[in-house]
PDB file of C-alpha atoms and ligand atoms in Angstrom:
ATOM      1  CA  MET A   1       0.000   0.000   0.000  1.00  0.00           C
ATOM      2  CA  ASN A   2       1.129   3.489  -0.712  1.00  0.00           C
ATOM      3  CA  HIS A   3       0.442   5.991   2.057  1.00  0.00           C
ATOM      4  CA  ASP A   4       2.470   8.906   0.771  1.00  0.00           C
ATOM      5  CA  PRO A   5      -0.044  11.717   0.098  1.00  0.00           C
ATOM      6  CA  ASP A   6       2.272  13.220  -2.556  1.00  0.00           C
ATOM      7  CA  MET A   7       2.256  10.025  -4.596  1.00  0.00           C
ATOM      8  CA  VAL A   8      -0.535   9.845  -7.116  1.00  0.00           C
ATOM      9  CA  SER A   9      -1.439   6.384  -8.325  1.00  0.00           C
ATOM     10  CA  ASP A  10      -1.390   5.535 -12.043  1.00  0.00           C
ATOM     11  CA  ALA A  11      -5.163   5.162 -12.011  1.00  0.00           C
ATOM     12  CA  GLU A  12      -5.645   8.608 -10.466  1.00  0.00           C
ATOM     13  CA  ARG A  13      -3.205  10.158 -12.885  1.00  0.00           C
ATOM     14  CA  LYS A  14      -5.039   8.607 -15.819  1.00  0.00           C
ATOM     15  CA  MET A  15      -8.369   9.867 -14.496  1.00  0.00           C
ATOM     16  CA  GLN A  16      -6.968  13.396 -14.124  1.00  0.00           C
ATOM     17  CA  PHE A  17      -5.525  13.226 -17.631  1.00  0.00           C
ATOM     18  CA  LEU A  18      -8.864  12.185 -19.155  1.00  0.00           C
ATOM     19  CA  TYR A  19     -10.718  14.752 -17.065  1.00  0.00           C
ATOM     20  CA  ALA A  20      -8.442  17.528 -18.369  1.00  0.00           C
ATOM     21  CA  LEU A  21      -9.138  16.408 -21.945  1.00  0.00           C
ATOM     22  CA  ARG A  22     -12.918  16.412 -21.435  1.00  0.00           C
ATOM     23  CA  SER A  23     -12.913  19.784 -19.707  1.00  0.00           C
ATOM     24  CA  LYS A  24     -11.100  21.254 -22.731  1.00  0.00           C
ATOM     25  CA  GLY A  25     -13.671  19.972 -25.188  1.00  0.00           C
ATOM     26  CA  VAL A  26     -12.429  16.513 -26.175  1.00  0.00           C
ATOM     27  CA  THR A  27     -15.722  14.670 -25.868  1.00  0.00           C
ATOM     28  CA  ASP A  28     -15.686  12.127 -28.716  1.00  0.00           C
ATOM     29  CA  LYS A  29     -15.818   8.668 -27.125  1.00  0.00           C
ATOM     30  CA  THR A  30     -13.581   6.901 -29.659  1.00  0.00           C
ATOM     31  CA  VAL A  31     -10.962   9.665 -29.413  1.00  0.00           C
ATOM     32  CA  LEU A  32     -10.972   9.484 -25.597  1.00  0.00           C
ATOM     33  CA  GLU A  33     -10.640   5.693 -25.780  1.00  0.00           C
ATOM     34  CA  ALA A  34      -7.676   5.981 -28.150  1.00  0.00           C
ATOM     35  CA  MET A  35      -6.036   8.524 -25.851  1.00  0.00           C
ATOM     36  CA  GLU A  36      -6.643   6.289 -22.868  1.00  0.00           C
ATOM     37  CA  ALA A  37      -5.055   3.371 -24.738  1.00  0.00           C
ATOM     38  CA  ILE A  38      -1.902   5.263 -25.738  1.00  0.00           C
ATOM     39  CA  ASP A  39       0.332   6.158 -22.785  1.00  0.00           C
ATOM     40  CA  ARG A  40       2.123   9.478 -23.479  1.00  0.00           C
ATOM     41  CA  GLY A  41       5.059   8.456 -21.231  1.00  0.00           C
ATOM     42  CA  PRO A  42       7.088   6.408 -23.764  1.00  0.00           C
ATOM     43  CA  PHE A  43       7.057   9.330 -26.233  1.00  0.00           C
ATOM     44  CA  ILE A  44       8.921  11.657 -23.872  1.00  0.00           C
ATOM     45  CA  ARG A  45      12.553  11.012 -22.971  1.00  0.00           C
ATOM     46  CA  GLY A  46      14.909  12.589 -20.467  1.00  0.00           C
ATOM     47  CA  LEU A  47      14.297  15.529 -18.224  1.00  0.00           C
ATOM     48  CA  PHE A  48      10.595  15.981 -18.888  1.00  0.00           C
ATOM     49  CA  ALA A  49       9.550  12.307 -18.746  1.00  0.00           C
ATOM     50  CA  GLY A  50       7.903  12.798 -15.345  1.00  0.00           C
ATOM     51  CA  ARG A  51       5.546  15.427 -16.739  1.00  0.00           C
ATOM     52  CA  ALA A  52       4.034  13.263 -19.473  1.00  0.00           C
ATOM     53  CA  TYR A  53       0.564  13.304 -17.917  1.00  0.00           C
ATOM     54  CA  GLU A  54       0.236  17.073 -17.630  1.00  0.00           C
ATOM     55  CA  ASP A  55      -1.787  18.873 -20.300  1.00  0.00           C
ATOM     56  CA  MET A  56       1.259  20.752 -21.566  1.00  0.00           C
ATOM     57  CA  PRO A  57       3.446  20.770 -24.653  1.00  0.00           C
ATOM     58  CA  LEU A  58       6.937  19.488 -23.753  1.00  0.00           C
ATOM     59  CA  PRO A  59      10.373  19.681 -25.409  1.00  0.00           C
ATOM     60  CA  ILE A  60      11.591  16.653 -27.397  1.00  0.00           C
ATOM     61  CA  ALA A  61      14.809  16.096 -29.396  1.00  0.00           C
ATOM     62  CA  CYS A  62      15.902  18.301 -32.323  1.00  0.00           C
ATOM     63  CA  GLY A  63      14.469  21.446 -30.689  1.00  0.00           C
ATOM     64  CA  GLN A  64      10.880  20.310 -31.363  1.00  0.00           C
ATOM     65  CA  THR A  65       7.871  19.826 -29.089  1.00  0.00           C
ATOM     66  CA  ILE A  66       5.293  17.164 -28.374  1.00  0.00           C
ATOM     67  CA  SER A  67       1.907  18.888 -28.564  1.00  0.00           C
ATOM     68  CA  GLN A  68      -0.401  19.508 -25.635  1.00  0.00           C
ATOM     69  CA  PRO A  69      -2.669  16.458 -25.179  1.00  0.00           C
ATOM     70  CA  SER A  70      -5.885  18.502 -25.332  1.00  0.00           C
ATOM     71  CA  VAL A  71      -4.769  19.996 -28.679  1.00  0.00           C
ATOM     72  CA  VAL A  72      -3.946  16.492 -29.944  1.00  0.00           C
ATOM     73  CA  GLY A  73      -7.445  15.462 -28.844  1.00  0.00           C
ATOM     74  CA  LEU A  74      -9.209  18.409 -30.469  1.00  0.00           C
ATOM     75  CA  MET A  75      -7.341  17.949 -33.766  1.00  0.00           C
ATOM     76  CA  THR A  76      -8.036  14.211 -33.783  1.00  0.00           C
ATOM     77  CA  GLN A  77     -11.698  14.808 -33.009  1.00  0.00           C
ATOM     78  CA  ALA A  78     -11.981  17.385 -35.806  1.00  0.00           C
ATOM     79  CA  LEU A  79     -10.649  14.805 -38.287  1.00  0.00           C
ATOM     80  CA  GLN A  80     -13.704  12.530 -37.739  1.00  0.00           C
ATOM     81  CA  ILE A  81     -11.665   9.443 -38.576  1.00  0.00           C
ATOM     82  CA  THR A  82     -13.440   6.225 -39.541  1.00  0.00           C
ATOM     83  CA  PRO A  83     -11.845   2.763 -39.251  1.00  0.00           C
ATOM     84  CA  ARG A  84     -11.320   2.432 -43.024  1.00  0.00           C
ATOM     85  CA  ASP A  85      -9.388   5.688 -43.364  1.00  0.00           C
ATOM     86  CA  LYS A  86      -5.874   6.163 -44.698  1.00  0.00           C
ATOM     87  CA  VAL A  87      -4.362   9.107 -42.827  1.00  0.00           C
ATOM     88  CA  LEU A  88      -1.297  11.251 -43.532  1.00  0.00           C
ATOM     89  CA  GLU A  89       0.400  13.186 -40.737  1.00  0.00           C
ATOM     90  CA  ILE A  90       3.045  15.838 -41.410  1.00  0.00           C
ATOM     91  CA  GLY A  91       5.259  16.366 -38.334  1.00  0.00           C
ATOM     92  CA  THR A  92       5.907  13.008 -36.622  1.00  0.00           C
ATOM     93  CA  GLY A  93       7.784  14.649 -33.732  1.00  0.00           C
ATOM     94  CA  SER A  94       7.608  12.198 -30.821  1.00  0.00           C
ATOM     95  CA  GLY A  95       5.123   9.948 -32.646  1.00  0.00           C
ATOM     96  CA  TYR A  96       2.404  10.466 -30.011  1.00  0.00           C
ATOM     97  CA  GLN A  97      -0.190  11.928 -32.382  1.00  0.00           C
ATOM     98  CA  ALA A  98       0.508   9.198 -34.973  1.00  0.00           C
ATOM     99  CA  ALA A  99       0.033   6.507 -32.310  1.00  0.00           C
ATOM    100  CA  ILE A 100      -3.413   7.879 -31.454  1.00  0.00           C
ATOM    101  CA  LEU A 101      -4.329   8.067 -35.136  1.00  0.00           C
ATOM    102  CA  SER A 102      -3.237   4.440 -35.526  1.00  0.00           C
ATOM    103  CA  LYS A 103      -5.913   3.333 -33.046  1.00  0.00           C
ATOM    104  CA  LEU A 104      -8.653   5.008 -35.088  1.00  0.00           C
ATOM    105  CA  ALA A 105      -7.599   4.552 -38.719  1.00  0.00           C
ATOM    106  CA  ARG A 106      -6.717   1.652 -41.000  1.00  0.00           C
ATOM    107  CA  ARG A 107      -3.336   3.022 -42.047  1.00  0.00           C
ATOM    108  CA  VAL A 108      -1.181   5.951 -40.933  1.00  0.00           C
ATOM    109  CA  TYR A 109       1.709   7.535 -42.832  1.00  0.00           C
ATOM    110  CA  THR A 110       3.704  10.065 -40.852  1.00  0.00           C
ATOM    111  CA  ILE A 111       6.529  12.267 -42.142  1.00  0.00           C
ATOM    112  CA  ASP A 112       9.156  14.341 -40.341  1.00  0.00           C
ATOM    113  CA  ARG A 113      12.135  16.292 -41.672  1.00  0.00           C
ATOM    114  CA  HIS A 114      14.317  15.066 -38.778  1.00  0.00           C
ATOM    115  CA  ARG A 115      15.659  11.543 -39.342  1.00  0.00           C
ATOM    116  CA  ARG A 116      16.402  11.114 -35.631  1.00  0.00           C
ATOM    117  CA  LEU A 117      12.800  11.817 -34.619  1.00  0.00           C
ATOM    118  CA  VAL A 118      11.509   9.363 -37.218  1.00  0.00           C
ATOM    119  CA  GLN A 119      13.890   6.644 -35.978  1.00  0.00           C
ATOM    120  CA  GLU A 120      12.986   7.202 -32.318  1.00  0.00           C
ATOM    121  CA  ALA A 121       9.258   7.220 -33.098  1.00  0.00           C
ATOM    122  CA  ARG A 122       9.604   3.938 -35.036  1.00  0.00           C
ATOM    123  CA  THR A 123      11.211   2.326 -31.981  1.00  0.00           C
ATOM    124  CA  VAL A 124       8.240   3.330 -29.822  1.00  0.00           C
ATOM    125  CA  PHE A 125       5.692   2.164 -32.433  1.00  0.00           C
ATOM    126  CA  GLU A 126       7.420  -1.240 -32.499  1.00  0.00           C
ATOM    127  CA  ALA A 127       7.548  -1.479 -28.712  1.00  0.00           C
ATOM    128  CA  LEU A 128       3.812  -0.720 -28.517  1.00  0.00           C
ATOM    129  CA  ASP A 129       2.988  -3.125 -31.375  1.00  0.00           C
ATOM    130  CA  LEU A 130       1.472  -0.388 -33.528  1.00  0.00           C
ATOM    131  CA  ASN A 131       1.902  -2.090 -36.877  1.00  0.00           C
ATOM    132  CA  ASN A 132      -0.207   0.131 -39.135  1.00  0.00           C
ATOM    133  CA  ILE A 133       2.106   3.184 -39.037  1.00  0.00           C
ATOM    134  CA  THR A 134       4.776   3.967 -41.628  1.00  0.00           C
ATOM    135  CA  ALA A 135       7.198   6.730 -40.556  1.00  0.00           C
ATOM    136  CA  ILE A 136       9.212   8.467 -43.269  1.00  0.00           C
ATOM    137  CA  THR A 137      12.002  11.075 -43.275  1.00  0.00           C
ATOM    138  CA  ALA A 138      11.201  13.757 -45.865  1.00  0.00           C
ATOM    139  CA  ASP A 139       9.970  17.308 -46.344  1.00  0.00           C
ATOM    140  CA  GLY A 140       6.283  16.737 -45.723  1.00  0.00           C
ATOM    141  CA  SER A 141       5.168  19.913 -47.519  1.00  0.00           C
ATOM    142  CA  PHE A 142       5.089  17.806 -50.670  1.00  0.00           C
ATOM    143  CA  GLY A 143       2.912  15.131 -49.082  1.00  0.00           C
ATOM    144  CA  LEU A 144       3.335  11.515 -50.135  1.00  0.00           C
ATOM    145  CA  PRO A 145       2.252  11.309 -53.791  1.00  0.00           C
ATOM    146  CA  GLU A 146       2.858   7.550 -54.060  1.00  0.00           C
ATOM    147  CA  GLN A 147       0.213   6.822 -51.385  1.00  0.00           C
ATOM    148  CA  ALA A 148      -2.263   9.608 -52.294  1.00  0.00           C
ATOM    149  CA  PRO A 149      -5.128  10.307 -52.112  1.00  0.00           C
ATOM    150  CA  PHE A 150      -5.719  10.367 -48.352  1.00  0.00           C
ATOM    151  CA  ASP A 151      -9.038  10.314 -46.482  1.00  0.00           C
ATOM    152  CA  ARG A 152      -7.603  12.514 -43.757  1.00  0.00           C
ATOM    153  CA  ILE A 153      -4.521  14.740 -43.456  1.00  0.00           C
ATOM    154  CA  ILE A 154      -3.193  16.352 -40.281  1.00  0.00           C
ATOM    155  CA  VAL A 155      -0.322  18.828 -40.156  1.00  0.00           C
ATOM    156  CA  THR A 156       1.266  19.413 -36.748  1.00  0.00           C
ATOM    157  CA  ALA A 157       3.561  22.304 -37.722  1.00  0.00           C
ATOM    158  CA  ALA A 158       2.320  25.748 -38.742  1.00  0.00           C
ATOM    159  CA  ALA A 159       2.396  27.043 -42.319  1.00  0.00           C
ATOM    160  CA  GLU A 160       1.190  30.431 -43.514  1.00  0.00           C
ATOM    161  CA  ASP A 161      -1.273  28.696 -45.839  1.00  0.00           C
ATOM    162  CA  PRO A 162      -2.302  25.081 -46.356  1.00  0.00           C
ATOM    163  CA  PRO A 163       0.390  23.581 -48.654  1.00  0.00           C
ATOM    164  CA  GLY A 164      -0.977  23.052 -52.197  1.00  0.00           C
ATOM    165  CA  PRO A 165       0.349  19.487 -52.612  1.00  0.00           C
ATOM    166  CA  LEU A 166      -1.461  18.427 -49.435  1.00  0.00           C
ATOM    167  CA  LEU A 167      -4.775  19.912 -50.607  1.00  0.00           C
ATOM    168  CA  ALA A 168      -4.258  18.101 -53.915  1.00  0.00           C
ATOM    169  CA  GLN A 169      -3.622  14.771 -52.133  1.00  0.00           C
ATOM    170  CA  LEU A 170      -6.834  14.984 -50.063  1.00  0.00           C
ATOM    171  CA  LYS A 171      -9.624  12.719 -51.304  1.00  0.00           C
ATOM    172  CA  GLU A 172     -12.982  14.226 -52.242  1.00  0.00           C
ATOM    173  CA  GLY A 173     -15.037  13.988 -49.034  1.00  0.00           C
ATOM    174  CA  GLY A 174     -11.779  14.142 -47.086  1.00  0.00           C
ATOM    175  CA  ILE A 175     -10.836  16.343 -44.134  1.00  0.00           C
ATOM    176  CA  MET A 176      -7.563  18.093 -43.346  1.00  0.00           C
ATOM    177  CA  VAL A 177      -6.769  19.764 -40.006  1.00  0.00           C
ATOM    178  CA  LEU A 178      -3.788  22.087 -39.586  1.00  0.00           C
ATOM    179  CA  PRO A 179      -2.497  25.194 -37.830  1.00  0.00           C
ATOM    180  CA  VAL A 180      -2.046  28.221 -40.091  1.00  0.00           C
ATOM    181  CA  GLY A 181      -0.419  31.570 -39.400  1.00  0.00           C
ATOM    182  CA  GLN A 182       3.043  33.035 -39.058  1.00  0.00           C
ATOM    183  CA  SER A 183       5.313  31.247 -36.640  1.00  0.00           C
ATOM    184  CA  ASP A 184       5.897  34.359 -34.511  1.00  0.00           C
ATOM    185  CA  ALA A 185       2.231  35.392 -34.403  1.00  0.00           C
ATOM    186  CA  VAL A 186      -1.077  33.839 -33.387  1.00  0.00           C
ATOM    187  CA  GLN A 187      -1.933  30.766 -35.387  1.00  0.00           C
ATOM    188  CA  HIS A 188      -5.335  29.171 -35.799  1.00  0.00           C
ATOM    189  CA  LEU A 189      -6.333  25.596 -36.229  1.00  0.00           C
ATOM    190  CA  ILE A 190      -8.397  25.229 -39.356  1.00  0.00           C
ATOM    191  CA  ARG A 191     -10.387  22.364 -40.816  1.00  0.00           C
ATOM    192  CA  VAL A 192     -10.601  21.996 -44.580  1.00  0.00           C
ATOM    193  CA  ARG A 193     -13.205  19.757 -46.203  1.00  0.00           C
ATOM    194  CA  LYS A 194     -12.880  18.809 -49.839  1.00  0.00           C
ATOM    195  CA  THR A 195     -16.285  18.565 -51.512  1.00  0.00           C
ATOM    196  CA  ALA A 196     -17.394  18.148 -55.123  1.00  0.00           C
ATOM    197  CA  ASP A 197     -17.862  21.944 -55.192  1.00  0.00           C
ATOM    198  CA  GLY A 198     -14.424  22.800 -53.823  1.00  0.00           C
ATOM    199  CA  LEU A 199     -12.833  23.473 -50.443  1.00  0.00           C
ATOM    200  CA  GLU A 200     -14.739  24.510 -47.309  1.00  0.00           C
ATOM    201  CA  TYR A 201     -12.815  26.058 -44.446  1.00  0.00           C
ATOM    202  CA  ASP A 202     -13.732  26.468 -40.822  1.00  0.00           C
ATOM    203  CA  GLU A 203     -11.652  28.023 -38.113  1.00  0.00           C
ATOM    204  CA  MET A 204     -11.174  26.391 -34.723  1.00  0.00           C
ATOM    205  CA  ARG A 205      -9.187  27.750 -31.790  1.00  0.00           C
ATOM    206  CA  ALA A 206      -5.965  29.764 -31.567  1.00  0.00           C
ATOM    207  CA  VAL A 207      -2.845  27.636 -31.092  1.00  0.00           C
ATOM    208  CA  ARG A 208       0.934  27.792 -31.121  1.00  0.00           C
ATOM    209  CA  PHE A 209       2.936  25.255 -33.130  1.00  0.00           C
ATOM    210  CA  VAL A 210       6.538  25.098 -34.320  1.00  0.00           C
ATOM    211  CA  PRO A 211       6.868  26.225 -37.962  1.00  0.00           C
ATOM    212  CA  LEU A 212       6.642  23.989 -41.013  1.00  0.00           C
ATOM    213  CA  LEU A 213      10.159  24.324 -42.468  1.00  0.00           C
ATOM    214  CA  GLU A 214      11.603  23.515 -45.878  1.00  0.00           C
ATOM    215  CA  GLY A 215      13.989  20.661 -46.595  1.00  0.00           C
ATOM    216  CA  LEU A 216      15.481  18.091 -44.222  1.00  0.00           C
ATOM    217  CA  GLY A 217      16.544  19.038 -40.696  1.00  0.00           C
ATOM    218  CA  LYS A 218      20.037  18.848 -39.202  1.00  0.00           C
ATOM    219  CA  ASP A 219      19.710  16.325 -36.394  1.00  0.00           C
ATOM    220  CA  THR A 220      20.746  17.584 -32.989  1.00  0.00           C
TER     221      THR A 220
HETATM  222  N1  SAH B   1       2.879  15.499 -33.895  1.00  0.00           N
HETATM  223  C1  SAH B   1       4.039  15.582 -33.033  1.00  0.00           C
HETATM  224  C2  SAH B   1       4.442  17.004 -32.683  1.00  0.00           C
HETATM  225  C3  SAH B   1       5.021  17.669 -33.858  1.00  0.00           C
HETATM  226  S1  SAH B   1       6.115  19.018 -33.594  1.00  0.00           S
HETATM  227  C4  SAH B   1       3.864  14.755 -31.783  1.00  0.00           C
HETATM  228  O1  SAH B   1       2.815  14.130 -31.610  1.00  0.00           O
HETATM  229  O2  SAH B   1       4.805  14.682 -30.987  1.00  0.00           O
HETATM  230  C5  SAH B   1       6.282  19.463 -35.292  1.00  0.00           C
HETATM  231  C6  SAH B   1       7.146  18.549 -36.100  1.00  0.00           C
HETATM  232  O3  SAH B   1       7.045  18.979 -37.451  1.00  0.00           O
HETATM  233  C7  SAH B   1       8.618  18.627 -35.748  1.00  0.00           C
HETATM  234  O4  SAH B   1       9.086  17.363 -35.368  1.00  0.00           O
HETATM  235  C8  SAH B   1       9.289  19.126 -37.036  1.00  0.00           C
HETATM  236  O5  SAH B   1      10.546  18.505 -37.279  1.00  0.00           O
HETATM  237  C9  SAH B   1       8.278  18.728 -38.074  1.00  0.00           C
HETATM  238  N2  SAH B   1       8.335  19.493 -39.331  1.00  0.00           N
HETATM  239  C10 SAH B   1       8.459  20.832 -39.530  1.00  0.00           C
HETATM  240  N3  SAH B   1       8.474  21.108 -40.850  1.00  0.00           N
HETATM  241  C11 SAH B   1       8.332  19.929 -41.507  1.00  0.00           C
HETATM  242  C12 SAH B   1       8.277  19.554 -42.889  1.00  0.00           C
HETATM  243  N4  SAH B   1       8.345  20.440 -43.882  1.00  0.00           N
HETATM  244  N5  SAH B   1       8.141  18.249 -43.177  1.00  0.00           N
HETATM  245  C13 SAH B   1       8.069  17.307 -42.202  1.00  0.00           C
HETATM  246  N6  SAH B   1       8.120  17.593 -40.886  1.00  0.00           N
HETATM  247  C14 SAH B   1       8.249  18.889 -40.538  1.00  0.00           C
END
């Protein structure tokens, strides 16, 4: 038995984590189940590992960040993923978002410009037996033409406008969710739906993401 009042049990921590998600608007049952199934701990290494269950963005390797869980939840919810979907993520980072997508979709492709992040994320996917994710090192602004079109696309780095190749690789009836805006100013999450008549945009909340950069990254 644990009598130390400062020690919070795993079950309590999980309940607090899910409560924080719900209170910030993540209400979709399948999304909450996926987020309950994927432990954020293994995606965070080093100094910040102990803070994995707080609703905060945290630093990861290569000067990047793992997103705030409630933002991951809201973006995932906005994608309205169905079990047959093929999903493309730009910005693998820690791999946490891709792991959640993998619980909801048939197939997930995730791209990052940092080889080291892609390699580390692959190791976690293997350890967690997430076999429907393919992680690729590339400049994701160009999408993944050989696997297009995609039912859903999520970008987890901010561009000034939705990249043209990604819009082109979205299936008709498909949904894309991404932050747009300048990297040093307020960005907004937007949802783009591709219909027979063209693109429909709606704006969600203000956010702050690292910028979508050109070319491959120098690993640090
Ligand atoms: N989804 C991640 C968080 C992403 S942070 C997670 O769940 O942890 C944003 C990531 O986008 C960074 O890892 C950065 O390297 C990557 N990135 C930025 N520009 C990119 C580009 N053009 N192509 C691919 N990845 C890019």
